[in-house]
Amino acid sequence: MEAILTLLFLAFILWVIWQLFALVGDMAERRGQDRLLWQVAALFINPFGAIVLLWLFVSVRENP
């Protein structure tokens, strides 16, 4: 039973990490930036740092 709970917990943690990187990519696309570039940057700094950088330095691109 403990092994199953451990695997479920591991799967949940991996899903959360996946969602953080997807969020960085979505934020970059909304701002007209390259999605892959920001996801790679998030690997080297961290997803939270990339989110903060996107919020501070890149404005959201409005569609005409």
mmCIF file of C-alpha atoms in Angstrom:
data_model
loop_
_atom_site.group_PDB
_atom_site.id
_atom_site.type_symbol
_atom_site.label_atom_id
_atom_site.label_comp_id
_atom_site.label_asym_id
_atom_site.label_seq_id
_atom_site.Cartn_x
_atom_site.Cartn_y
_atom_site.Cartn_z
ATOM 1 C CA MET A 1 0.000 0.000 0.000
ATOM 2 C CA GLU A 2 2.845 2.406 0.814
ATOM 3 C CA ALA A 3 4.421 1.787 -2.580
ATOM 4 C CA ILE A 4 1.208 2.748 -4.371
ATOM 5 C CA LEU A 5 0.866 5.938 -2.340
ATOM 6 C CA THR A 6 4.497 6.803 -3.012
ATOM 7 C CA LEU A 7 4.027 6.335 -6.764
ATOM 8 C CA LEU A 8 0.853 8.432 -6.722
ATOM 9 C CA PHE A 9 2.646 11.182 -4.807
ATOM 10 C CA LEU A 10 5.547 11.080 -7.282
ATOM 11 C CA ALA A 11 3.136 11.290 -10.219
ATOM 12 C CA PHE A 12 1.402 14.265 -8.606
ATOM 13 C CA ILE A 13 4.683 16.109 -8.028
ATOM 14 C CA LEU A 14 5.749 15.505 -11.642
ATOM 15 C CA TRP A 15 2.367 16.809 -12.848
ATOM 16 C CA VAL A 16 2.790 19.993 -10.781
ATOM 17 C CA ILE A 17 6.266 20.572 -12.210
ATOM 18 C CA TRP A 18 4.934 19.988 -15.743
ATOM 19 C CA GLN A 19 2.173 22.543 -15.121
ATOM 20 C CA LEU A 20 4.692 25.149 -13.928
ATOM 21 C CA PHE A 21 6.709 24.842 -17.129
ATOM 22 C CA ALA A 22 3.524 24.920 -19.211
ATOM 23 C CA LEU A 23 2.515 28.113 -17.404
ATOM 24 C CA VAL A 24 5.840 29.732 -18.296
ATOM 25 C CA GLY A 25 5.324 28.802 -21.944
ATOM 26 C CA ASP A 26 1.747 30.106 -21.967
ATOM 27 C CA MET A 27 2.821 33.382 -20.387
ATOM 28 C CA ALA A 28 5.588 33.787 -22.972
ATOM 29 C CA GLU A 29 3.183 33.177 -25.860
ATOM 30 C CA ARG A 30 0.705 35.740 -24.519
ATOM 31 C CA ARG A 31 3.535 38.250 -24.472
ATOM 32 C CA GLY A 32 4.707 37.472 -28.017
ATOM 33 C CA GLN A 33 7.888 35.718 -26.891
ATOM 34 C CA ASP A 34 9.314 32.347 -27.882
ATOM 35 C CA ARG A 35 7.776 29.604 -25.748
ATOM 36 C CA LEU A 36 10.724 27.195 -25.950
ATOM 37 C CA LEU A 37 13.286 29.877 -25.123
ATOM 38 C CA TRP A 38 11.505 30.787 -21.887
ATOM 39 C CA GLN A 39 11.017 27.154 -20.909
ATOM 40 C CA VAL A 40 14.738 26.520 -21.345
ATOM 41 C CA ALA A 41 15.447 29.658 -19.312
ATOM 42 C CA ALA A 42 13.118 28.302 -16.624
ATOM 43 C CA LEU A 43 15.255 25.166 -16.476
ATOM 44 C CA PHE A 44 18.340 27.225 -15.663
ATOM 45 C CA ILE A 45 16.835 29.755 -13.257
ATOM 46 C CA ASN A 46 13.599 28.146 -12.096
ATOM 47 C CA PRO A 47 9.970 28.406 -13.185
ATOM 48 C CA PHE A 48 9.135 30.954 -10.497
ATOM 49 C CA GLY A 49 12.029 33.166 -11.552
ATOM 50 C CA ALA A 50 10.964 32.985 -15.189
ATOM 51 C CA ILE A 51 7.392 33.890 -14.220
ATOM 52 C CA VAL A 52 8.613 36.920 -12.281
ATOM 53 C CA LEU A 53 10.855 38.034 -15.169
ATOM 54 C CA LEU A 54 7.977 37.746 -17.627
ATOM 55 C CA TRP A 55 5.694 39.748 -15.323
ATOM 56 C CA LEU A 56 8.246 42.498 -14.737
ATOM 57 C CA PHE A 57 9.912 43.008 -18.102
ATOM 58 C CA VAL A 58 7.576 41.824 -20.880
ATOM 59 C CA SER A 59 4.171 43.364 -21.444
ATOM 60 C CA VAL A 60 1.203 41.418 -22.737
ATOM 61 C CA ARG A 61 0.737 41.768 -26.476
ATOM 62 C CA GLU A 62 -2.734 42.872 -27.442
ATOM 63 C CA ASN A 63 -4.310 41.413 -30.586
ATOM 64 C CA PRO A 64 -5.770 44.079 -32.886
#
